[in-house]
PDB file of C-alpha atoms in Angstrom:
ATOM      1  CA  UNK A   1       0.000   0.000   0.000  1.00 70.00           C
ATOM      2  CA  UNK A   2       1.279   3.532  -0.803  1.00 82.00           C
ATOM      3  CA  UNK A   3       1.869   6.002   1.956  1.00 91.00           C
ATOM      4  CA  UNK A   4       2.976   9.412   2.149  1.00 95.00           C
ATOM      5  CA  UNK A   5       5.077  11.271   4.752  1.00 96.00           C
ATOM      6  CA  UNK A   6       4.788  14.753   6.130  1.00 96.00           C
ATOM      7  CA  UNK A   7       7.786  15.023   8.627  1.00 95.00           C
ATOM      8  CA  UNK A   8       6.979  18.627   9.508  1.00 95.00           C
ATOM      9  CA  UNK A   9       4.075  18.990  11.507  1.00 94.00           C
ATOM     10  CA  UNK A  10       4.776  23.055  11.578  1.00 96.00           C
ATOM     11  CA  UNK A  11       6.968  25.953   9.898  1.00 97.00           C
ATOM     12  CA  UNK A  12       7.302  29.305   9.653  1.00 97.00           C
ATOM     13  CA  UNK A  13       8.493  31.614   7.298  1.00 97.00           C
ATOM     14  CA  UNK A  14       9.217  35.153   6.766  1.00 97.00           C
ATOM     15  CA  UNK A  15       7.012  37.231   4.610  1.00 97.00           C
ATOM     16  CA  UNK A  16       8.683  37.245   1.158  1.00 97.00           C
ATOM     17  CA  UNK A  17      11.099  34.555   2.347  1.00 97.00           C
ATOM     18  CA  UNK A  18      11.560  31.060   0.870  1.00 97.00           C
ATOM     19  CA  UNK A  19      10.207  27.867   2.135  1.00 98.00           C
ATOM     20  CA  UNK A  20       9.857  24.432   1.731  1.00 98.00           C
ATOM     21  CA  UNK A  21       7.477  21.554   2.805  1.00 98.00           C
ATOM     22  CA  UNK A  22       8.838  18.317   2.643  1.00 98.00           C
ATOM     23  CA  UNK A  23       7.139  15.298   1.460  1.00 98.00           C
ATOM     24  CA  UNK A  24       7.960  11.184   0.731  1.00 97.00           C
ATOM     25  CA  UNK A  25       6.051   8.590  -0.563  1.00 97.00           C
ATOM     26  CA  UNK A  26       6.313   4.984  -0.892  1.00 95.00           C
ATOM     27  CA  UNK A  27       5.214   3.119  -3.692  1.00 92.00           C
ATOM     28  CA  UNK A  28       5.832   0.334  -5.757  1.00 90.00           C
ATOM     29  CA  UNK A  29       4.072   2.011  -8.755  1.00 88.00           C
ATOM     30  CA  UNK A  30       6.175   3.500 -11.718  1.00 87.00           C
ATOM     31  CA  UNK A  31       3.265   5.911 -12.951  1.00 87.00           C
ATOM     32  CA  UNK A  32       1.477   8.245 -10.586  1.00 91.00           C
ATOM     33  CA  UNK A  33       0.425  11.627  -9.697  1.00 92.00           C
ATOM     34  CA  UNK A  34       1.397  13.540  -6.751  1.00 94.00           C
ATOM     35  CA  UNK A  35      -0.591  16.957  -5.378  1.00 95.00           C
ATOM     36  CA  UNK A  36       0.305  19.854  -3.053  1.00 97.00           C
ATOM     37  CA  UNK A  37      -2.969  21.051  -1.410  1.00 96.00           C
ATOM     38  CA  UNK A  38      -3.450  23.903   0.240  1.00 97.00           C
ATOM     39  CA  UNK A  39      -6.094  23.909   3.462  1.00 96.00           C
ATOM     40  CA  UNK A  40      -6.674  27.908   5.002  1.00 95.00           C
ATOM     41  CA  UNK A  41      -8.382  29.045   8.099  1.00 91.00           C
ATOM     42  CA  UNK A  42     -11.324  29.095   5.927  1.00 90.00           C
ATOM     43  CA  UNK A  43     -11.143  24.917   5.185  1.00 90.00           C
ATOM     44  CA  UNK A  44     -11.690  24.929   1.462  1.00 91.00           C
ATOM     45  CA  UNK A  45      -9.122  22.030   0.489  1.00 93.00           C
ATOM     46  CA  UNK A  46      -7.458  24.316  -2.582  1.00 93.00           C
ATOM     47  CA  UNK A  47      -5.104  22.324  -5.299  1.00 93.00           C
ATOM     48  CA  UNK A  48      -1.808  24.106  -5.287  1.00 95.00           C
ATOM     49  CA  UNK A  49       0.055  21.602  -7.891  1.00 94.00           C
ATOM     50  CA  UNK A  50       0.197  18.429  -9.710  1.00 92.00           C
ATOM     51  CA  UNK A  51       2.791  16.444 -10.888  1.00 93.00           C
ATOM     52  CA  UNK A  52       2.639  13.460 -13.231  1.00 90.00           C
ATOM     53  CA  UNK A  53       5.927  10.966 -12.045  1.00 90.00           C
ATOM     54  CA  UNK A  54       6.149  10.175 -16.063  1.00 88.00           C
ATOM     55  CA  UNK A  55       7.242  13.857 -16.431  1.00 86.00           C
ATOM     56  CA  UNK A  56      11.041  14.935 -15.260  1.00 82.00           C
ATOM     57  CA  UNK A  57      10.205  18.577 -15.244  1.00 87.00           C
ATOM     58  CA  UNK A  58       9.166  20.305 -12.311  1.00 91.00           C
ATOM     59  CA  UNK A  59       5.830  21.569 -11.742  1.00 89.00           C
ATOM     60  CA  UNK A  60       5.224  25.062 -11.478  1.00 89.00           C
ATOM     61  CA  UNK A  61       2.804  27.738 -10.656  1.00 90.00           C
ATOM     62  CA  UNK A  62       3.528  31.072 -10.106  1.00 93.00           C
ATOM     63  CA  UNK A  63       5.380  31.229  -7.070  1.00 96.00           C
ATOM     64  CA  UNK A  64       4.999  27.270  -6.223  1.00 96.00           C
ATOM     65  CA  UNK A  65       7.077  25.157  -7.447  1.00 95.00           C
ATOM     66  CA  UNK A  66       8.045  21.209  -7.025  1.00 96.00           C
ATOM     67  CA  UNK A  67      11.244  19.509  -6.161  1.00 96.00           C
ATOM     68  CA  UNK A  68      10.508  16.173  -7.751  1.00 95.00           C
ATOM     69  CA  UNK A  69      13.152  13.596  -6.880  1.00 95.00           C
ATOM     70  CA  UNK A  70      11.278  10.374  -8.340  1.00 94.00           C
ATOM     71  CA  UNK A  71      14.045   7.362  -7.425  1.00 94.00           C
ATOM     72  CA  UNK A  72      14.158   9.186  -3.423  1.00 95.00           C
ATOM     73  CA  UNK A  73      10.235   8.858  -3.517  1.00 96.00           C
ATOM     74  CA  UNK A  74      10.439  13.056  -2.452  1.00 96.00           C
ATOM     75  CA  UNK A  75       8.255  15.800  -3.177  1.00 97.00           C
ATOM     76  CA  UNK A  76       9.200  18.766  -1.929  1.00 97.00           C
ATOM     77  CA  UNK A  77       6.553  22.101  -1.870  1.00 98.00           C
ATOM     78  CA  UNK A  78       8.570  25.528  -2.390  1.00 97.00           C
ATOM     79  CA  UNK A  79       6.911  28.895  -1.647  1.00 97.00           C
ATOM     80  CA  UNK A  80       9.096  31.501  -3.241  1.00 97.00           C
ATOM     81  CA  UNK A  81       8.232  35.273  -2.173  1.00 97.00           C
ATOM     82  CA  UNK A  82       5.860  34.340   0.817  1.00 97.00           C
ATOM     83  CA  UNK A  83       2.662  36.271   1.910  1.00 97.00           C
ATOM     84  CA  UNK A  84       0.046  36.236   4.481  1.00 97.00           C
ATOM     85  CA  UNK A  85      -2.229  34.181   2.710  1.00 96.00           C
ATOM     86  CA  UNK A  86       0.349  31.135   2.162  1.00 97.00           C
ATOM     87  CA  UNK A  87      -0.915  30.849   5.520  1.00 97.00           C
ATOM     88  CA  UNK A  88      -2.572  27.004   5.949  1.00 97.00           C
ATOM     89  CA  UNK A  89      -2.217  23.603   6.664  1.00 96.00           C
ATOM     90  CA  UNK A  90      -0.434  21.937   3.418  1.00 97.00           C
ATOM     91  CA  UNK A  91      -1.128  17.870   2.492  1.00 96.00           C
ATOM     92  CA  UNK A  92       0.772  15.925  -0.388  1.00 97.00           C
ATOM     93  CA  UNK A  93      -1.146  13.669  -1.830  1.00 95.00           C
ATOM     94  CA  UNK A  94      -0.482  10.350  -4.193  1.00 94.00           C
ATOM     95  CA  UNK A  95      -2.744   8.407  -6.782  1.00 90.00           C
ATOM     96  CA  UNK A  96      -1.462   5.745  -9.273  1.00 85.00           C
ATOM     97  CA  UNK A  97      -1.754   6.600 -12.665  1.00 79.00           C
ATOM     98  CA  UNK A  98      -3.544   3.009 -13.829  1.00 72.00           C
ATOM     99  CA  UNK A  99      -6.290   2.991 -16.239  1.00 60.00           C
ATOM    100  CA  UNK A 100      -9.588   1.646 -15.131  1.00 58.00           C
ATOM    101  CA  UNK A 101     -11.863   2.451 -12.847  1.00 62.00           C
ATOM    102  CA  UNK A 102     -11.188   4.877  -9.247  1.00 69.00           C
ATOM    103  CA  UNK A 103      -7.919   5.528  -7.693  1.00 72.00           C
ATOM    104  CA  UNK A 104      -6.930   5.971  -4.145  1.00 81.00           C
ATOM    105  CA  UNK A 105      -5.526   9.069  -3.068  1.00 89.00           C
ATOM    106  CA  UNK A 106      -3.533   8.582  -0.160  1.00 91.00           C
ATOM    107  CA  UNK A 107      -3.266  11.656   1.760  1.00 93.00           C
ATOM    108  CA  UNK A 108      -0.379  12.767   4.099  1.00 94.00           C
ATOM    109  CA  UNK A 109      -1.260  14.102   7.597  1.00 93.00           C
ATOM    110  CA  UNK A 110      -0.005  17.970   6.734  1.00 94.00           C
ATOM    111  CA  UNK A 111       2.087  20.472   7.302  1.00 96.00           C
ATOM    112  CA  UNK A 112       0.854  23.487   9.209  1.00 96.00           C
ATOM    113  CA  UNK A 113       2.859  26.899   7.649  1.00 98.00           C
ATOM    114  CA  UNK A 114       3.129  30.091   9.504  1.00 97.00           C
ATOM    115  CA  UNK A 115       3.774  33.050   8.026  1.00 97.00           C
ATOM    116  CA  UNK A 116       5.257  35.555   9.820  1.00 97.00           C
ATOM    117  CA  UNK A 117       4.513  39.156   9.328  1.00 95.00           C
TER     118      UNK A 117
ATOM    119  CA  UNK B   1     -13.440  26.489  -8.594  1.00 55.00           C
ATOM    120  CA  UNK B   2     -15.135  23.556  -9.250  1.00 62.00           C
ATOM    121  CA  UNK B   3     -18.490  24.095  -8.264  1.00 89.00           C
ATOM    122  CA  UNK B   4     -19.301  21.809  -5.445  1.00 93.00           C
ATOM    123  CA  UNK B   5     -21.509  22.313  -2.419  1.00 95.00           C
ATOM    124  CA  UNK B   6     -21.606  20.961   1.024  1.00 97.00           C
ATOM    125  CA  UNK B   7     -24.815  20.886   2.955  1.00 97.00           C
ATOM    126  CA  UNK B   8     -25.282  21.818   5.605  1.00 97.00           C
ATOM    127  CA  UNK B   9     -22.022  23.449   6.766  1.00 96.00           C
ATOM    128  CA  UNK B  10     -22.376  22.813  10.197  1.00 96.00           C
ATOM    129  CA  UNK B  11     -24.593  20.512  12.487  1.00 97.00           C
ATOM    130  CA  UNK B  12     -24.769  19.579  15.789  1.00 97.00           C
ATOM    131  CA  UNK B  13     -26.718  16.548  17.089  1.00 96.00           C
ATOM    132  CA  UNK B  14     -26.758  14.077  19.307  1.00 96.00           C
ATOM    133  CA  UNK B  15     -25.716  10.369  20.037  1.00 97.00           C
ATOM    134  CA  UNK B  16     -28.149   8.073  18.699  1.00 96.00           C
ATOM    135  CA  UNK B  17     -29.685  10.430  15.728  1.00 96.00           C
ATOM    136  CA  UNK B  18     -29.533   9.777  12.071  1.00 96.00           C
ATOM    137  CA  UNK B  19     -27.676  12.819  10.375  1.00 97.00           C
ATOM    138  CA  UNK B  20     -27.588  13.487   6.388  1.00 98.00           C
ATOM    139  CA  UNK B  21     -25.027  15.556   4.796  1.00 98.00           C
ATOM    140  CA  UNK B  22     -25.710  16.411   0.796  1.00 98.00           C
ATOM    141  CA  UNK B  23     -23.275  17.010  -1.723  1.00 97.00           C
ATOM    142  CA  UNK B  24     -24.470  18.587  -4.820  1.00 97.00           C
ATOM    143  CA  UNK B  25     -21.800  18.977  -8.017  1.00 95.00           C
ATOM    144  CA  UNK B  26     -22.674  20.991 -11.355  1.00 93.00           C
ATOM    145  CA  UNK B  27     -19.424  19.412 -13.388  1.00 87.00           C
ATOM    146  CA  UNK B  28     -21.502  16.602 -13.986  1.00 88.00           C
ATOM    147  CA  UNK B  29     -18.164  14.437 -12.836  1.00 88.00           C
ATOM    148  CA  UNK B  30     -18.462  11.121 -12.655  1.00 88.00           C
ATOM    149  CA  UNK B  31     -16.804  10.296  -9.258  1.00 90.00           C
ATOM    150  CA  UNK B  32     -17.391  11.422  -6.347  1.00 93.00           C
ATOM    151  CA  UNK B  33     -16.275  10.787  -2.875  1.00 94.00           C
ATOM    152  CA  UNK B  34     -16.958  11.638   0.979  1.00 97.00           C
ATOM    153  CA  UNK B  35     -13.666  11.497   3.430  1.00 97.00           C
ATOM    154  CA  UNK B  36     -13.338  12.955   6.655  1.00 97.00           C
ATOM    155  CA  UNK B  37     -10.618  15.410   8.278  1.00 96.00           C
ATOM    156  CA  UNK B  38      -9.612  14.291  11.986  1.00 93.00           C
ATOM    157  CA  UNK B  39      -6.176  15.694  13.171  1.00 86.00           C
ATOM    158  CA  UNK B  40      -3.255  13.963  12.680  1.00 83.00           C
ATOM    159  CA  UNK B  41      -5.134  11.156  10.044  1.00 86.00           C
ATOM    160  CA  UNK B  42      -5.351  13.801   6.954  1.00 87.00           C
ATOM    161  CA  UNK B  43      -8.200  13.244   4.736  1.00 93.00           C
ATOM    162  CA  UNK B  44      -9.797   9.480   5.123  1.00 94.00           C
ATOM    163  CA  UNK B  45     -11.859   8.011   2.020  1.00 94.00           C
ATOM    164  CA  UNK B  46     -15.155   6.821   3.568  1.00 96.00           C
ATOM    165  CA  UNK B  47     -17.478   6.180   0.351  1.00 95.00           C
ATOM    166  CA  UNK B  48     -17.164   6.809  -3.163  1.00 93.00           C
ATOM    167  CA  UNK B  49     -19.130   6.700  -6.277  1.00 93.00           C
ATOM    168  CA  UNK B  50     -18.420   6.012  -9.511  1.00 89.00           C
ATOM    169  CA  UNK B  51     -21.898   6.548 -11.290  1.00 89.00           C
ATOM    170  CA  UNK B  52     -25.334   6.641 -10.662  1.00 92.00           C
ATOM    171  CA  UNK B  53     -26.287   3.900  -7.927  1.00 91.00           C
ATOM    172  CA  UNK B  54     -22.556   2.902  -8.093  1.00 92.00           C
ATOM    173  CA  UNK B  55     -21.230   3.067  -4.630  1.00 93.00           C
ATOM    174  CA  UNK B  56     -18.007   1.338  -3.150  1.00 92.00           C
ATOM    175  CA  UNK B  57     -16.577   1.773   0.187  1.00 92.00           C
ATOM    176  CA  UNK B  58     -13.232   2.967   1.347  1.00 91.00           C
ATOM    177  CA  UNK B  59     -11.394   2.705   4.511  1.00 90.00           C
ATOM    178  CA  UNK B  60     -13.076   3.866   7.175  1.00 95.00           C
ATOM    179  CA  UNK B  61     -16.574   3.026   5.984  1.00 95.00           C
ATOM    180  CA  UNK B  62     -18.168   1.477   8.909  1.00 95.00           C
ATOM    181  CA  UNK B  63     -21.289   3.206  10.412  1.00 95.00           C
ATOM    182  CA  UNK B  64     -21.525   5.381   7.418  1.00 97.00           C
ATOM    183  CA  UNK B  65     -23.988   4.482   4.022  1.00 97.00           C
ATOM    184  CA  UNK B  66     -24.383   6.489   0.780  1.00 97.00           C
ATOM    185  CA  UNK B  67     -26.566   6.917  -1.930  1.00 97.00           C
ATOM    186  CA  UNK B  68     -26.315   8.424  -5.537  1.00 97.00           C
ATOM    187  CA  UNK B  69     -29.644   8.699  -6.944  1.00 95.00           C
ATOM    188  CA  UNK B  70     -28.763  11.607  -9.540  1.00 95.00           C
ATOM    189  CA  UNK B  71     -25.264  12.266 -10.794  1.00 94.00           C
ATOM    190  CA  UNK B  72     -25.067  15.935  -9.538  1.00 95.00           C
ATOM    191  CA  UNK B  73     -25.723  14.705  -5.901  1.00 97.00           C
ATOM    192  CA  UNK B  74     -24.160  12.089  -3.427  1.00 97.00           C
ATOM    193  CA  UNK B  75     -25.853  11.563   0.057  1.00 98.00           C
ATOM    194  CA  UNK B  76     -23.331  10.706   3.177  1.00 98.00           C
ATOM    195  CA  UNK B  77     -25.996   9.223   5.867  1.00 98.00           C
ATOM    196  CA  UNK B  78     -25.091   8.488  10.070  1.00 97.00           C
ATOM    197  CA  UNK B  79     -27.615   5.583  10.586  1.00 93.00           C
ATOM    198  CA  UNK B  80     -27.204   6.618  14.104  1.00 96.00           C
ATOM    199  CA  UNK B  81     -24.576   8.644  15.154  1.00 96.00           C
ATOM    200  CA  UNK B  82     -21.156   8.425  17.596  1.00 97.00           C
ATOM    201  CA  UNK B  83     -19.147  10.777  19.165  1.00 96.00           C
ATOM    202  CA  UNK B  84     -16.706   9.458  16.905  1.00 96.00           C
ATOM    203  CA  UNK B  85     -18.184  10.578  14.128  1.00 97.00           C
ATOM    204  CA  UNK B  86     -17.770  14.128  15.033  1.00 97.00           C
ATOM    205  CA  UNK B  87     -15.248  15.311  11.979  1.00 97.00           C
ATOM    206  CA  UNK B  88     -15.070  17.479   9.250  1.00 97.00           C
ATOM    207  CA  UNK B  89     -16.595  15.887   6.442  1.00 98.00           C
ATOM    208  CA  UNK B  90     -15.401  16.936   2.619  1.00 97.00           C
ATOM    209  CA  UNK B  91     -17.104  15.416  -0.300  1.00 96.00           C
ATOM    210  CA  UNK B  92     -14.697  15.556  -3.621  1.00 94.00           C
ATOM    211  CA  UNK B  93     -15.504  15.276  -7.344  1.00 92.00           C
ATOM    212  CA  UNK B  94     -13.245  14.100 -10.331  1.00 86.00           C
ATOM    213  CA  UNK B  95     -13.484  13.452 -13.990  1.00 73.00           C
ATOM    214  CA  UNK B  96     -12.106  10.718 -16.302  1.00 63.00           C
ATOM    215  CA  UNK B  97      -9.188  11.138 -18.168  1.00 59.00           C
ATOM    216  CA  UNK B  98      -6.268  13.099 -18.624  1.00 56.00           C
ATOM    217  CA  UNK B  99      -6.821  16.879 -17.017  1.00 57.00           C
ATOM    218  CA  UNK B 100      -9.672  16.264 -15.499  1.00 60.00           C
ATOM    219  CA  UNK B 101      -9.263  12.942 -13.108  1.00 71.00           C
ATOM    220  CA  UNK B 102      -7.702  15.543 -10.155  1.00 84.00           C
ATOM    221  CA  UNK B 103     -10.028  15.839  -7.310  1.00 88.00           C
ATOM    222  CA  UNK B 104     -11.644  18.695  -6.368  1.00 90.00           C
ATOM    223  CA  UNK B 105     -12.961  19.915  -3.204  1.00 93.00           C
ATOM    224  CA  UNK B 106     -16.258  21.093  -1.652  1.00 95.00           C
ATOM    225  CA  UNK B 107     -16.261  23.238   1.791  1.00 95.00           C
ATOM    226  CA  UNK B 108     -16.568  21.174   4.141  1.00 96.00           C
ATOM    227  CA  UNK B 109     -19.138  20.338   6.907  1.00 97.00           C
ATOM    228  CA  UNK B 110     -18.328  20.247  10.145  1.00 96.00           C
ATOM    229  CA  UNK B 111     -20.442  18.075  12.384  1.00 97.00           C
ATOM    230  CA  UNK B 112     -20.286  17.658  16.444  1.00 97.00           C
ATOM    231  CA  UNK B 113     -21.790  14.754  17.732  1.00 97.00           C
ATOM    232  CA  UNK B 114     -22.791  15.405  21.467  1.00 95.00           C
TER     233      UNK B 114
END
């Protein structure tokens, strides 16, 4: 069974500082999709990124961006230029990428980020 | 934002009384799913669907049934309800195929269960 691995209960960051949210997975898949969701005060589960494991580029958007190491299993979250409303609880997520029918989406426990005025 | 709503947003009962939350999607996805949000267990698949009267469970199903009469709505029902039940409740929706199999999100509903 896949399972994913928040390490970091909590960080902080500076306003316009970097930071990054760690996240591993185990799985004995080849093809799969991993997700960075975002989870603010207000509790609206918000997709931040996605990253198909077939692809060697990096996701981006904006100022989120991925660290995809696929043979370490790590997928790393980085916030460039933070603001107040990075503010949330952050979960990786994992689904395999077979064909047919639903797919489990294994959901790590999250990573609370404070952002520090 | 995919347009997915929770109802209702919050509850409060009591032990012993059979709750109903609704989701209601106007994607017309195909999936959908209820999980709940306890701390330190992330997001927990309880029921999904996968069409119309197509229901499946998912790993913490027990005490919880579902029903998915029309595709735009998916019913999470509490037979009779714990004070372990008391959660955040998030029903999802996804697609088939490339670009559109991500799930998506509704509000939330939290429910106390006294």
């Amino acid at each position: 069974a896949q399972t994913v691995t928040q390490s970091q209960p909590e960080m902080s960051v500076q306003e316009a500082e970097t930071v990054t949210l760690s996240c591993t997975y185990d799985t004995s898949e080849s093809d799969y999709y991993l997700f960075w969701y975002k989870q603010p005060p207000s509790r609206q589960m918000i997709l931040v990124i996605r990253q198909e494991a077939y692809k060697q580029q990096n996701a981006t958007e904006n100022r989120f961006s991925v660290n995809f190491q696929k043979a370490a299993k790590s997928f790393s979250l980085k916030i460039s230029d933070s603001q107040l409303g990075d503010a949330a609880m952050y979960f990786c997520a994992y689904r395999s990428a077979e064909s047919g029918g639903y797919q489990k989406v294994t959901f790590g426990i999250g990573t609370k980020l404070q952002v520090i005025p | 934002d995919a347009g997915i709503t929770q109802s209702p947003r919050h509850k409060v009962t009591e032990t012993g009384t059979p709750v109903t939350l609704r989701c209601h999607q106007t994607e017309n996805h195909r999936y959908m799913y209820w999980y709940r949000q306890d701390p330190g267990h992330g997001l927990r698949l309880i029921h999904y669907s996968y069409g119309v009267k197509d229901t499946d469970k998912g790993e913490v199903s027990d005490g919880y049934s579902v029903s998915r009469s029309k595709t735009e709505d998916f019913l999470l029902t509490l037979e009779s309800a714990t004070s372990s039940q008391t959660s955040v409740y998030f029903c999802a929706i996804s697609g088939w195929g490339s670009g559109t199999d991500t799930q998506y999100f509704g509000p939330g509903t939290r429910l106390t269960v006294l």
